[in-house]
PDB file of C-alpha atoms and ligand atoms in Angstrom:
ATOM      1  CA  MET A   1      22.938 -17.277 -26.562  1.00 95.00           C
ATOM      2  CA  THR A   2      23.613 -16.811 -30.272  1.00 96.00           C
ATOM      3  CA  HIS A   3      20.735 -14.488 -31.068  1.00 98.00           C
ATOM      4  CA  ILE A   4      20.224 -12.568 -27.829  1.00 98.00           C
ATOM      5  CA  LEU A   5      22.488  -9.772 -26.629  1.00 98.00           C
ATOM      6  CA  PHE A   6      22.309  -9.832 -22.851  1.00 98.00           C
ATOM      7  CA  THR A   7      23.546  -7.097 -20.503  1.00 98.00           C
ATOM      8  CA  LYS A   8      22.971  -6.189 -16.893  1.00 98.00           C
ATOM      9  CA  LYS A   9      22.828  -2.696 -15.463  1.00 97.00           C
ATOM     10  CA  GLY A  10      22.650  -3.146 -11.719  1.00 96.00           C
ATOM     11  CA  GLN A  11      19.316  -4.783 -10.992  1.00 98.00           C
ATOM     12  CA  ILE A  12      18.044  -4.406 -14.560  1.00 98.00           C
ATOM     13  CA  ALA A  13      18.641  -7.007 -17.259  1.00 98.00           C
ATOM     14  CA  ILE A  14      18.415  -5.972 -20.900  1.00 98.00           C
ATOM     15  CA  ALA A  15      17.960  -8.570 -23.640  1.00 98.00           C
ATOM     16  CA  LEU A  16      18.047  -7.621 -27.316  1.00 98.00           C
ATOM     17  CA  ILE A  17      16.881 -10.165 -29.865  1.00 98.00           C
ATOM     18  CA  ASP A  18      19.586 -10.069 -32.485  1.00 98.00           C
ATOM     19  CA  ARG A  19      19.022 -11.750 -35.821  1.00 98.00           C
ATOM     20  CA  PRO A  20      19.536  -8.832 -38.182  1.00 95.00           C
ATOM     21  CA  LYS A  21      19.396 -10.739 -41.468  1.00 95.00           C
ATOM     22  CA  ALA A  22      15.763 -11.683 -40.806  1.00 97.00           C
ATOM     23  CA  LEU A  23      14.571  -8.619 -38.856  1.00 98.00           C
ATOM     24  CA  ASN A  24      14.931 -10.635 -35.635  1.00 98.00           C
ATOM     25  CA  ALA A  25      12.383 -13.236 -36.795  1.00 98.00           C
ATOM     26  CA  LEU A  26      11.845 -16.133 -34.398  1.00 97.00           C
ATOM     27  CA  ASN A  27      13.329 -19.383 -35.636  1.00 95.00           C
ATOM     28  CA  SER A  28      13.955 -22.448 -33.450  1.00 93.00           C
ATOM     29  CA  GLU A  29      17.349 -21.101 -32.371  1.00 96.00           C
ATOM     30  CA  VAL A  30      15.875 -17.821 -31.156  1.00 97.00           C
ATOM     31  CA  LEU A  31      13.162 -19.715 -29.268  1.00 97.00           C
ATOM     32  CA  GLU A  32      15.895 -21.808 -27.614  1.00 96.00           C
ATOM     33  CA  ASP A  33      17.812 -18.639 -26.745  1.00 98.00           C
ATOM     34  CA  LEU A  34      14.656 -17.212 -25.162  1.00 98.00           C
ATOM     35  CA  ASN A  35      14.518 -20.339 -22.992  1.00 98.00           C
ATOM     36  CA  THR A  36      18.146 -19.792 -22.008  1.00 98.00           C
ATOM     37  CA  LEU A  37      17.349 -16.152 -21.275  1.00 98.00           C
ATOM     38  CA  VAL A  38      14.575 -17.207 -18.888  1.00 98.00           C
ATOM     39  CA  ASP A  39      16.961 -19.682 -17.201  1.00 98.00           C
ATOM     40  CA  THR A  40      19.596 -16.947 -16.872  1.00 98.00           C
ATOM     41  CA  VAL A  41      17.169 -14.481 -15.329  1.00 98.00           C
ATOM     42  CA  LEU A  42      15.731 -17.086 -12.956  1.00 98.00           C
ATOM     43  CA  ALA A  43      19.213 -18.013 -11.753  1.00 98.00           C
ATOM     44  CA  ASP A  44      20.212 -14.432 -10.914  1.00 97.00           C
ATOM     45  CA  GLU A  45      18.554 -13.159  -7.745  1.00 95.00           C
ATOM     46  CA  GLU A  46      19.923  -9.664  -8.285  1.00 97.00           C
ATOM     47  CA  ILE A  47      17.774  -9.043 -11.377  1.00 98.00           C
ATOM     48  CA  ARG A  48      14.536  -7.257 -10.535  1.00 98.00           C
ATOM     49  CA  VAL A  49      13.247  -6.268 -13.981  1.00 98.00           C
ATOM     50  CA  LEU A  50      13.883  -7.563 -17.504  1.00 99.00           C
ATOM     51  CA  VAL A  51      13.702  -5.251 -20.540  1.00 99.00           C
ATOM     52  CA  LEU A  52      13.196  -7.052 -23.842  1.00 98.00           C
ATOM     53  CA  SER A  53      13.795  -5.322 -27.172  1.00 98.00           C
ATOM     54  CA  GLY A  54      15.129  -5.931 -30.664  1.00 98.00           C
ATOM     55  CA  SER A  55      18.594  -5.028 -31.832  1.00 98.00           C
ATOM     56  CA  GLY A  56      18.891  -2.468 -34.617  1.00 96.00           C
ATOM     57  CA  GLU A  57      16.398   0.264 -35.370  1.00 93.00           C
ATOM     58  CA  LYS A  58      14.020  -1.524 -37.675  1.00 98.00           C
ATOM     59  CA  ALA A  59      12.464  -4.431 -35.860  1.00 98.00           C
ATOM     60  CA  PHE A  60      11.484  -5.712 -32.465  1.00 98.00           C
ATOM     61  CA  VAL A  61      10.644  -9.091 -34.028  1.00 98.00           C
ATOM     62  CA  ALA A  62       9.180  -9.379 -37.552  1.00 98.00           C
ATOM     63  CA  GLY A  63       7.344 -12.598 -36.681  1.00 97.00           C
ATOM     64  CA  ALA A  64       8.004 -16.266 -36.598  1.00 96.00           C
ATOM     65  CA  ASP A  65      10.486 -17.291 -39.279  1.00 95.00           C
ATOM     66  CA  ILE A  66       8.410 -17.782 -42.406  1.00 93.00           C
ATOM     67  CA  GLY A  67      11.226 -19.660 -44.170  1.00 93.00           C
ATOM     68  CA  GLU A  68      11.493 -22.192 -41.364  1.00 91.00           C
ATOM     69  CA  MET A  69       7.712 -22.584 -41.098  1.00 89.00           C
ATOM     70  CA  SER A  70       6.795 -22.806 -44.758  1.00 89.00           C
ATOM     71  CA  ASP A  71       7.379 -26.561 -45.191  1.00 91.00           C
ATOM     72  CA  LEU A  72       6.126 -27.775 -41.831  1.00 90.00           C
ATOM     73  CA  THR A  73       3.753 -30.710 -41.642  1.00 92.00           C
ATOM     74  CA  LYS A  74       0.712 -30.548 -39.352  1.00 91.00           C
ATOM     75  CA  ALA A  75       2.631 -32.353 -36.584  1.00 94.00           C
ATOM     76  CA  GLU A  76       5.723 -30.174 -37.039  1.00 91.00           C
ATOM     77  CA  GLY A  77       3.552 -27.043 -37.022  1.00 86.00           C
ATOM     78  CA  GLU A  78       2.008 -28.106 -33.728  1.00 88.00           C
ATOM     79  CA  ALA A  79       5.462 -28.825 -32.289  1.00 90.00           C
ATOM     80  CA  PHE A  80       6.776 -25.416 -33.414  1.00 89.00           C
ATOM     81  CA  GLY A  81       3.708 -23.740 -31.939  1.00 87.00           C
ATOM     82  CA  LYS A  82       4.197 -25.596 -28.659  1.00 92.00           C
ATOM     83  CA  LYS A  83       7.857 -24.614 -28.493  1.00 93.00           C
ATOM     84  CA  GLY A  84       6.916 -20.955 -28.908  1.00 94.00           C
ATOM     85  CA  ASN A  85       3.930 -21.133 -26.599  1.00 96.00           C
ATOM     86  CA  ASP A  86       5.940 -22.829 -23.854  1.00 97.00           C
ATOM     87  CA  VAL A  87       8.705 -20.237 -23.843  1.00 98.00           C
ATOM     88  CA  PHE A  88       6.270 -17.300 -24.143  1.00 98.00           C
ATOM     89  CA  ARG A  89       4.418 -18.702 -21.142  1.00 98.00           C
ATOM     90  CA  ARG A  90       7.711 -18.931 -19.245  1.00 98.00           C
ATOM     91  CA  ILE A  91       8.305 -15.243 -20.018  1.00 98.00           C
ATOM     92  CA  GLU A  92       4.754 -14.342 -19.006  1.00 98.00           C
ATOM     93  CA  THR A  93       5.098 -16.174 -15.695  1.00 98.00           C
ATOM     94  CA  LEU A  94       8.646 -15.063 -14.856  1.00 98.00           C
ATOM     95  CA  PRO A  95       8.418 -13.905 -11.249  1.00 98.00           C
ATOM     96  CA  ILE A  96       9.821 -10.465 -12.105  1.00 98.00           C
ATOM     97  CA  PRO A  97       8.257  -7.836 -14.395  1.00 98.00           C
ATOM     98  CA  VAL A  98       9.196  -7.858 -18.063  1.00 99.00           C
ATOM     99  CA  ILE A  99       9.002  -4.670 -20.140  1.00 99.00           C
ATOM    100  CA  ALA A 100       8.803  -4.959 -23.931  1.00 99.00           C
ATOM    101  CA  ALA A 101      10.454  -1.944 -25.545  1.00 99.00           C
ATOM    102  CA  VAL A 102       9.105  -2.294 -29.071  1.00 98.00           C
ATOM    103  CA  ASN A 103      11.550  -0.536 -31.343  1.00 98.00           C
ATOM    104  CA  GLY A 104      10.076  -1.294 -34.788  1.00 98.00           C
ATOM    105  CA  TYR A 105       8.136  -4.110 -36.465  1.00 98.00           C
ATOM    106  CA  ALA A 106       6.284  -6.334 -33.992  1.00 98.00           C
ATOM    107  CA  LEU A 107       4.404  -8.603 -36.356  1.00 98.00           C
ATOM    108  CA  GLY A 108       2.899 -12.035 -35.803  1.00 98.00           C
ATOM    109  CA  GLY A 109       5.105 -13.826 -33.274  1.00 97.00           C
ATOM    110  CA  GLY A 110       6.747 -10.452 -32.515  1.00 98.00           C
ATOM    111  CA  CYS A 111       3.450  -8.874 -31.496  1.00 98.00           C
ATOM    112  CA  GLU A 112       2.698 -12.062 -29.555  1.00 98.00           C
ATOM    113  CA  LEU A 113       6.063 -11.925 -27.781  1.00 98.00           C
ATOM    114  CA  SER A 114       5.421  -8.328 -26.721  1.00 98.00           C
ATOM    115  CA  MET A 115       2.027  -9.395 -25.374  1.00 98.00           C
ATOM    116  CA  ALA A 116       3.628 -12.101 -23.212  1.00 98.00           C
ATOM    117  CA  CYS A 117       5.474  -9.265 -21.434  1.00 98.00           C
ATOM    118  CA  ASP A 118       3.923  -7.353 -18.538  1.00 98.00           C
ATOM    119  CA  ILE A 119       4.255  -3.866 -19.992  1.00 98.00           C
ATOM    120  CA  ARG A 120       4.639  -2.622 -23.572  1.00 98.00           C
ATOM    121  CA  ILE A 121       6.091   0.725 -24.567  1.00 99.00           C
ATOM    122  CA  CYS A 122       7.169   1.518 -28.102  1.00 98.00           C
ATOM    123  CA  ALA A 123       9.006   3.806 -30.483  1.00 98.00           C
ATOM    124  CA  ASP A 124       7.000   6.115 -32.733  1.00 98.00           C
ATOM    125  CA  THR A 125       8.268   3.970 -35.617  1.00 98.00           C
ATOM    126  CA  ALA A 126       6.768   0.751 -34.233  1.00 98.00           C
ATOM    127  CA  VAL A 127       4.317  -1.286 -36.299  1.00 98.00           C
ATOM    128  CA  PHE A 128       2.102  -3.974 -34.759  1.00 98.00           C
ATOM    129  CA  GLY A 129      -0.001  -6.620 -36.425  1.00 98.00           C
ATOM    130  CA  GLN A 130      -1.086 -10.228 -36.682  1.00 98.00           C
ATOM    131  CA  PRO A 131      -0.608 -10.933 -40.409  1.00 98.00           C
ATOM    132  CA  GLU A 132      -1.138 -14.686 -40.114  1.00 97.00           C
ATOM    133  CA  THR A 133      -4.515 -15.028 -41.842  1.00 98.00           C
ATOM    134  CA  GLY A 134      -2.912 -13.358 -44.867  1.00 97.00           C
ATOM    135  CA  LEU A 135      -0.352 -16.181 -44.841  1.00 95.00           C
ATOM    136  CA  GLY A 136      -2.904 -18.963 -44.526  1.00 94.00           C
ATOM    137  CA  ILE A 137      -2.476 -19.694 -40.824  1.00 94.00           C
ATOM    138  CA  THR A 138      -3.802 -18.615 -37.448  1.00 94.00           C
ATOM    139  CA  PRO A 139      -1.679 -16.756 -34.914  1.00 95.00           C
ATOM    140  CA  GLY A 140       0.236 -19.582 -33.252  1.00 92.00           C
ATOM    141  CA  PHE A 141       2.008 -18.115 -30.251  1.00 95.00           C
ATOM    142  CA  GLY A 142      -0.999 -17.076 -28.186  1.00 95.00           C
ATOM    143  CA  GLY A 143      -2.134 -14.092 -30.286  1.00 97.00           C
ATOM    144  CA  THR A 144      -5.806 -15.036 -30.395  1.00 97.00           C
ATOM    145  CA  GLN A 145      -5.845 -15.267 -26.614  1.00 97.00           C
ATOM    146  CA  ARG A 146      -3.604 -12.445 -25.403  1.00 98.00           C
ATOM    147  CA  LEU A 147      -4.715  -9.818 -27.929  1.00 98.00           C
ATOM    148  CA  SER A 148      -8.374 -10.375 -26.995  1.00 98.00           C
ATOM    149  CA  ARG A 149      -7.557 -10.033 -23.316  1.00 97.00           C
ATOM    150  CA  LEU A 150      -5.522  -6.867 -23.881  1.00 98.00           C
ATOM    151  CA  VAL A 151      -7.641  -4.870 -26.315  1.00 98.00           C
ATOM    152  CA  GLY A 152     -10.997  -6.670 -26.131  1.00 98.00           C
ATOM    153  CA  PRO A 153     -12.415  -9.308 -28.482  1.00 98.00           C
ATOM    154  CA  GLY A 154     -13.949  -6.860 -30.978  1.00 98.00           C
ATOM    155  CA  MET A 155     -10.706  -5.041 -31.726  1.00 98.00           C
ATOM    156  CA  ALA A 156      -8.661  -8.275 -31.589  1.00 98.00           C
ATOM    157  CA  LYS A 157     -10.970  -9.910 -34.126  1.00 98.00           C
ATOM    158  CA  GLN A 158     -10.689  -6.909 -36.444  1.00 98.00           C
ATOM    159  CA  LEU A 159      -6.887  -6.963 -36.293  1.00 98.00           C
ATOM    160  CA  ILE A 160      -6.598 -10.738 -36.684  1.00 98.00           C
ATOM    161  CA  TYR A 161      -9.248 -11.251 -39.389  1.00 98.00           C
ATOM    162  CA  SER A 162      -8.073  -8.260 -41.448  1.00 98.00           C
ATOM    163  CA  ALA A 163      -4.329  -9.014 -40.984  1.00 98.00           C
ATOM    164  CA  LYS A 164      -3.815  -5.247 -41.153  1.00 98.00           C
ATOM    165  CA  ASN A 165      -0.888  -3.640 -39.388  1.00 98.00           C
ATOM    166  CA  ILE A 166      -1.279  -0.654 -37.093  1.00 98.00           C
ATOM    167  CA  LYS A 167       1.161   2.100 -36.217  1.00 98.00           C
ATOM    168  CA  ALA A 168       2.301   3.208 -32.792  1.00 98.00           C
ATOM    169  CA  ASP A 169      -0.364   5.905 -32.306  1.00 98.00           C
ATOM    170  CA  GLU A 170      -3.164   3.424 -33.018  1.00 98.00           C
ATOM    171  CA  ALA A 171      -1.536   0.831 -30.736  1.00 98.00           C
ATOM    172  CA  LEU A 172      -1.568   3.469 -27.996  1.00 98.00           C
ATOM    173  CA  ARG A 173      -5.187   4.401 -28.703  1.00 98.00           C
ATOM    174  CA  ILE A 174      -6.433   0.808 -28.374  1.00 98.00           C
ATOM    175  CA  GLY A 175      -4.362   0.119 -25.267  1.00 98.00           C
ATOM    176  CA  LEU A 176      -1.905  -2.319 -26.816  1.00 98.00           C
ATOM    177  CA  VAL A 177       0.981  -0.124 -25.600  1.00 98.00           C
ATOM    178  CA  ASN A 178       1.195   2.167 -22.604  1.00 98.00           C
ATOM    179  CA  ALA A 179       3.358   4.915 -24.107  1.00 98.00           C
ATOM    180  CA  VAL A 180       5.086   5.976 -27.340  1.00 98.00           C
ATOM    181  CA  TYR A 181       8.539   7.611 -27.490  1.00 98.00           C
ATOM    182  CA  PRO A 182      10.805   8.951 -30.228  1.00 98.00           C
ATOM    183  CA  GLN A 183      13.027   6.044 -31.308  1.00 98.00           C
ATOM    184  CA  ASP A 184      16.166   7.333 -29.536  1.00 97.00           C
ATOM    185  CA  GLU A 185      14.274   7.899 -26.285  1.00 98.00           C
ATOM    186  CA  LEU A 186      12.739   4.433 -26.104  1.00 98.00           C
ATOM    187  CA  MET A 187      15.502   2.495 -24.334  1.00 98.00           C
ATOM    188  CA  PRO A 188      16.258   5.293 -21.852  1.00 98.00           C
ATOM    189  CA  ALA A 189      12.524   5.406 -21.055  1.00 98.00           C
ATOM    190  CA  ALA A 190      12.386   1.617 -20.667  1.00 98.00           C
ATOM    191  CA  GLU A 191      15.396   1.637 -18.358  1.00 98.00           C
ATOM    192  CA  LYS A 192      13.972   4.514 -16.330  1.00 98.00           C
ATOM    193  CA  LEU A 193      10.686   2.654 -15.867  1.00 98.00           C
ATOM    194  CA  ALA A 194      12.591  -0.525 -14.987  1.00 98.00           C
ATOM    195  CA  GLU A 195      14.654   1.361 -12.389  1.00 98.00           C
ATOM    196  CA  THR A 196      11.515   2.862 -10.873  1.00 98.00           C
ATOM    197  CA  ILE A 197      10.027  -0.615 -10.506  1.00 98.00           C
ATOM    198  CA  ALA A 198      13.315  -2.049  -9.210  1.00 98.00           C
ATOM    199  CA  ARG A 199      13.380   0.496  -6.374  1.00 98.00           C
ATOM    200  CA  ASN A 200      10.093  -0.854  -5.002  1.00 98.00           C
ATOM    201  CA  ALA A 201       9.978  -3.852  -2.704  1.00 98.00           C
ATOM    202  CA  PRO A 202      10.723  -6.820  -4.991  1.00 98.00           C
ATOM    203  CA  ILE A 203       8.679  -9.360  -3.067  1.00 98.00           C
ATOM    204  CA  ALA A 204       5.661  -7.043  -3.205  1.00 98.00           C
ATOM    205  CA  VAL A 205       6.156  -6.360  -6.918  1.00 98.00           C
ATOM    206  CA  ARG A 206       6.384 -10.080  -7.652  1.00 98.00           C
ATOM    207  CA  ALA A 207       3.293 -10.746  -5.543  1.00 98.00           C
ATOM    208  CA  CYS A 208       1.401  -8.087  -7.527  1.00 98.00           C
ATOM    209  CA  LYS A 209       2.401  -9.758 -10.792  1.00 98.00           C
ATOM    210  CA  ARG A 210       1.137 -13.101  -9.532  1.00 98.00           C
ATOM    211  CA  ALA A 211      -2.077 -11.622  -8.172  1.00 98.00           C
ATOM    212  CA  ILE A 212      -2.870  -9.838 -11.437  1.00 98.00           C
ATOM    213  CA  ASN A 213      -1.933 -12.704 -13.750  1.00 97.00           C
ATOM    214  CA  GLU A 214      -3.503 -15.501 -11.739  1.00 97.00           C
ATOM    215  CA  GLY A 215      -6.519 -13.442 -10.705  1.00 97.00           C
ATOM    216  CA  LEU A 216      -7.399 -12.616 -14.309  1.00 95.00           C
ATOM    217  CA  GLU A 217      -8.085 -16.303 -14.934  1.00 93.00           C
ATOM    218  CA  LEU A 218     -10.527 -16.616 -12.021  1.00 97.00           C
ATOM    219  CA  PRO A 219     -13.944 -15.440 -10.836  1.00 98.00           C
ATOM    220  CA  MET A 220     -13.650 -12.332  -8.630  1.00 98.00           C
ATOM    221  CA  ASP A 221     -14.409 -14.157  -5.355  1.00 98.00           C
ATOM    222  CA  GLU A 222     -11.450 -16.489  -5.919  1.00 98.00           C
ATOM    223  CA  ALA A 223      -9.270 -13.763  -7.401  1.00 98.00           C
ATOM    224  CA  VAL A 224      -9.490 -11.532  -4.342  1.00 98.00           C
ATOM    225  CA  GLN A 225      -8.531 -14.514  -2.194  1.00 98.00           C
ATOM    226  CA  ILE A 226      -5.250 -14.758  -4.101  1.00 98.00           C
ATOM    227  CA  GLU A 227      -4.662 -11.077  -3.356  1.00 98.00           C
ATOM    228  CA  GLU A 228      -5.505 -11.616   0.325  1.00 98.00           C
ATOM    229  CA  GLU A 229      -2.981 -14.435   0.655  1.00 97.00           C
ATOM    230  CA  LEU A 230      -0.223 -12.560  -1.147  1.00 98.00           C
ATOM    231  CA  PHE A 231      -0.991  -9.385   0.814  1.00 98.00           C
ATOM    232  CA  GLY A 232      -0.681 -11.357   4.027  1.00 97.00           C
ATOM    233  CA  SER A 233       2.609 -12.905   2.969  1.00 97.00           C
ATOM    234  CA  CYS A 234       4.182  -9.446   2.598  1.00 98.00           C
ATOM    235  CA  PHE A 235       3.886  -8.961   6.359  1.00 97.00           C
ATOM    236  CA  GLU A 236       6.522 -11.630   6.868  1.00 92.00           C
ATOM    237  CA  THR A 237       9.098  -9.588   4.948  1.00 97.00           C
ATOM    238  CA  ALA A 238      11.814  -7.280   6.223  1.00 98.00           C
ATOM    239  CA  ASP A 239      11.063  -4.889   3.364  1.00 98.00           C
ATOM    240  CA  GLN A 240       7.492  -4.367   4.620  1.00 98.00           C
ATOM    241  CA  LYS A 241       8.834  -3.569   8.108  1.00 97.00           C
ATOM    242  CA  GLU A 242      11.300  -1.092   6.646  1.00 98.00           C
ATOM    243  CA  GLY A 243       8.799   0.480   4.239  1.00 98.00           C
ATOM    244  CA  MET A 244       6.058   1.092   6.784  1.00 98.00           C
ATOM    245  CA  GLY A 245       8.558   1.879   9.549  1.00 97.00           C
ATOM    246  CA  ALA A 246      10.165   4.569   7.405  1.00 98.00           C
ATOM    247  CA  PHE A 247       6.783   6.117   6.679  1.00 98.00           C
ATOM    248  CA  LEU A 248       5.855   6.245  10.343  1.00 98.00           C
ATOM    249  CA  GLU A 249       9.262   7.670  11.264  1.00 98.00           C
ATOM    250  CA  LYS A 250       8.923  10.272   8.484  1.00 98.00           C
ATOM    251  CA  ARG A 251      12.146   9.224   6.732  1.00 98.00           C
ATOM    252  CA  ARG A 252      13.034   7.715   3.357  1.00 97.00           C
ATOM    253  CA  HIS A 253      13.149   3.957   3.416  1.00 97.00           C
ATOM    254  CA  GLU A 254      16.493   2.203   3.030  1.00 98.00           C
ATOM    255  CA  PRO A 255      16.976   0.405  -0.301  1.00 97.00           C
ATOM    256  CA  TYR A 256      14.789  -2.687  -0.289  1.00 98.00           C
ATOM    257  CA  GLN A 257      16.708  -5.903   0.302  1.00 97.00           C
ATOM    258  CA  ASN A 258      14.404  -8.437  -1.343  1.00 96.00           C
ATOM    259  CA  ARG A 259      13.750 -10.243   1.901  1.00 96.00           C
TER     260      ARG A 259
HETATM  261  N1  DAK B 301      10.583 -14.576 -41.356  1.00 52.52           N
HETATM  262  C1  DAK B 301      11.715 -14.757 -42.084  1.00 52.52           C
HETATM  263  N2  DAK B 301      12.400 -13.763 -42.661  1.00 52.52           N
HETATM  264  C2  DAK B 301      11.914 -12.517 -42.521  1.00 52.52           C
HETATM  265  C3  DAK B 301      10.743 -12.246 -41.773  1.00 52.52           C
HETATM  266  C4  DAK B 301      10.045 -13.347 -41.182  1.00 52.52           C
HETATM  267  N3  DAK B 301       8.951 -13.213 -40.440  1.00 52.52           N
HETATM  268  N4  DAK B 301      10.516 -10.920 -41.832  1.00 52.52           N
HETATM  269  C5  DAK B 301      11.519 -10.394 -42.545  1.00 52.52           C
HETATM  270  N5  DAK B 301      12.359 -11.342 -42.954  1.00 52.52           N
HETATM  271  C6  DAK B 301      13.562 -11.178 -43.780  1.00 52.52           C
HETATM  272  C7  DAK B 301      13.207 -10.887 -45.227  1.00 52.52           C
HETATM  273  O1  DAK B 301      12.944 -12.100 -45.908  1.00 52.52           O
HETATM  274  C8  DAK B 301      14.472 -10.222 -45.722  1.00 52.52           C
HETATM  275  O2  DAK B 301      15.453 -11.204 -45.952  1.00 52.52           O
HETATM  276  P1  DAK B 301      16.405 -11.125 -47.297  1.00 52.52           P
HETATM  277  O3  DAK B 301      15.485 -11.107 -48.423  1.00 52.52           O
HETATM  278  O4  DAK B 301      17.168  -9.838 -47.105  1.00 52.52           O
HETATM  279  O5  DAK B 301      17.253 -12.363 -47.183  1.00 52.52           O
HETATM  280  C9  DAK B 301      14.932  -9.438 -44.506  1.00 52.52           C
HETATM  281  O6  DAK B 301      14.269 -10.022 -43.372  1.00 52.52           O
HETATM  282  C10 DAK B 301      14.528  -7.973 -44.574  1.00 52.52           C
HETATM  283  O7  DAK B 301      13.138  -7.928 -44.834  1.00 52.52           O
HETATM  284  P2  DAK B 301      12.509  -7.077 -46.040  1.00 52.52           P
HETATM  285  O8  DAK B 301      13.486  -6.931 -47.171  1.00 52.52           O
HETATM  286  O9  DAK B 301      11.177  -7.673 -46.338  1.00 52.52           O
HETATM  287  O10 DAK B 301      12.345  -5.656 -45.343  1.00 52.52           O
HETATM  288  P3  DAK B 301      11.260  -4.545 -45.681  1.00 52.52           P
HETATM  289  O11 DAK B 301      11.682  -3.319 -44.928  1.00 52.52           O
HETATM  290  O12 DAK B 301      11.023  -4.423 -47.154  1.00 52.52           O
HETATM  291  O13 DAK B 301       9.891  -5.101 -45.032  1.00 52.52           O
HETATM  292  C11 DAK B 301       8.553  -6.150 -43.306  1.00 52.52           C
HETATM  293  C12 DAK B 301       9.810  -5.271 -43.632  1.00 52.52           C
HETATM  294  C13 DAK B 301       8.577  -6.458 -41.802  1.00 52.52           C
HETATM  295  C14 DAK B 301       7.284  -5.357 -43.634  1.00 52.52           C
HETATM  296  C15 DAK B 301       8.604  -7.430 -44.166  1.00 52.52           C
HETATM  297  O14 DAK B 301       9.881  -8.059 -43.970  1.00 52.52           O
HETATM  298  C16 DAK B 301       7.566  -8.416 -43.783  1.00 52.52           C
HETATM  299  O15 DAK B 301       6.387  -8.270 -44.158  1.00 52.52           O
HETATM  300  N6  DAK B 301       7.977  -9.477 -43.077  1.00 52.52           N
HETATM  301  C17 DAK B 301       7.088 -10.570 -42.710  1.00 52.52           C
HETATM  302  C18 DAK B 301       6.190 -10.114 -41.609  1.00 52.52           C
HETATM  303  C19 DAK B 301       5.222 -11.191 -41.230  1.00 52.52           C
HETATM  304  O16 DAK B 301       4.323 -11.570 -42.000  1.00 52.52           O
HETATM  305  N7  DAK B 301       5.407 -11.659 -40.027  1.00 52.52           N
HETATM  306  C20 DAK B 301       4.510 -12.624 -39.431  1.00 52.52           C
HETATM  307  C21 DAK B 301       5.032 -13.962 -39.664  1.00 52.52           C
HETATM  308  S1  DAK B 301       3.781 -15.151 -39.270  1.00 52.52           S
HETATM  309  C22 DAK B 301       2.098 -21.109 -35.446  1.00 52.52           C
HETATM  310  C23 DAK B 301       3.225 -20.657 -34.812  1.00 52.52           C
HETATM  311  C24 DAK B 301       3.658 -19.390 -34.998  1.00 52.52           C
HETATM  312  C25 DAK B 301       2.989 -18.549 -35.824  1.00 52.52           C
HETATM  313  C26 DAK B 301       1.877 -18.984 -36.472  1.00 52.52           C
HETATM  314  C27 DAK B 301       1.419 -20.239 -36.279  1.00 52.52           C
HETATM  315  N8  DAK B 301       1.648 -22.412 -35.257  1.00 52.52           N
HETATM  316  C28 DAK B 301       2.554 -23.437 -34.963  1.00 52.52           C
HETATM  317  C29 DAK B 301       0.275 -22.723 -35.523  1.00 52.52           C
HETATM  318  C30 DAK B 301       3.494 -17.242 -36.059  1.00 52.52           C
HETATM  319  C31 DAK B 301       3.356 -16.687 -37.288  1.00 52.52           C
HETATM  320  C32 DAK B 301       4.010 -15.488 -37.669  1.00 52.52           C
HETATM  321  O17 DAK B 301       4.676 -14.825 -36.913  1.00 52.52           O
END
């Protein structure tokens, strides 16, 4: 990967989007690297949580690459949008949780990328926004859909129609992020949260992700059926036996084995 710095710390994978000359803006190469990142994570059974952030202190991702997009034809624009949408959807549906640690500008495609992650936390310097209507386009990487689902249609419409950016405290207030940290505490906080998640039974965590994501698309009667099936499937796992056994025996459970 040319534009993603990838490291592993035990069961946690950390990926930093790294395109400093353009504030980590998403061009075709970065989108391809994100695809490779998903492939890498899927191929490694040890990884239980992925943390996604931007390299440097200024930007998470300052949007899709405006230079690359400016001359697109209608067909090319659709193809670029599909490329982004496909990889964002792959991130959203990765079996393991993905935490976006938003360390600065998260504009346009950057805000959209953070919204394809399961959990967003940010630095107090972070700035969010969907500036597309100010550039003559619509959000193209799922912003109209995911922002409405996350903060409600009224607030999403205000942000998208006005193209106005918001700071970290406002993002927290409207529920776009779960927590705000001083810049130098952001990655330690993201890793701590990732480690907390990684200690829980991985099959159960993955089942919860599926139940929440798939259930949100469905009427409640069908959604609870998904939960029922996934709940039932946990009882075939060794980790469930160990977790409940440890409780009943009044001891700490052994580290979960992902089986
Ligand atoms: N694309 C390309 N280069 C960018 C960039 C971007 N999004 N953002 C920043 N850069 C580059 C700048 O051009 C500059 O490059 P040099 O001039 O040094 O060569 C360098 O990064 C540093 O930026 P600045 O000098 O501007 O830094 P400042 O601190 O002054 O300002 C800023 C930081 C983030 C406020 C500013 O750079 C800015 O406003 N950037 C653009 C933010 C933006 O509008 N982002 C949203 C892009 S639109 C679709 C598919 C996708 C999308 C839409 C439709 N379909 C297919 C339908 C997605 C759209 C977007 O994401």
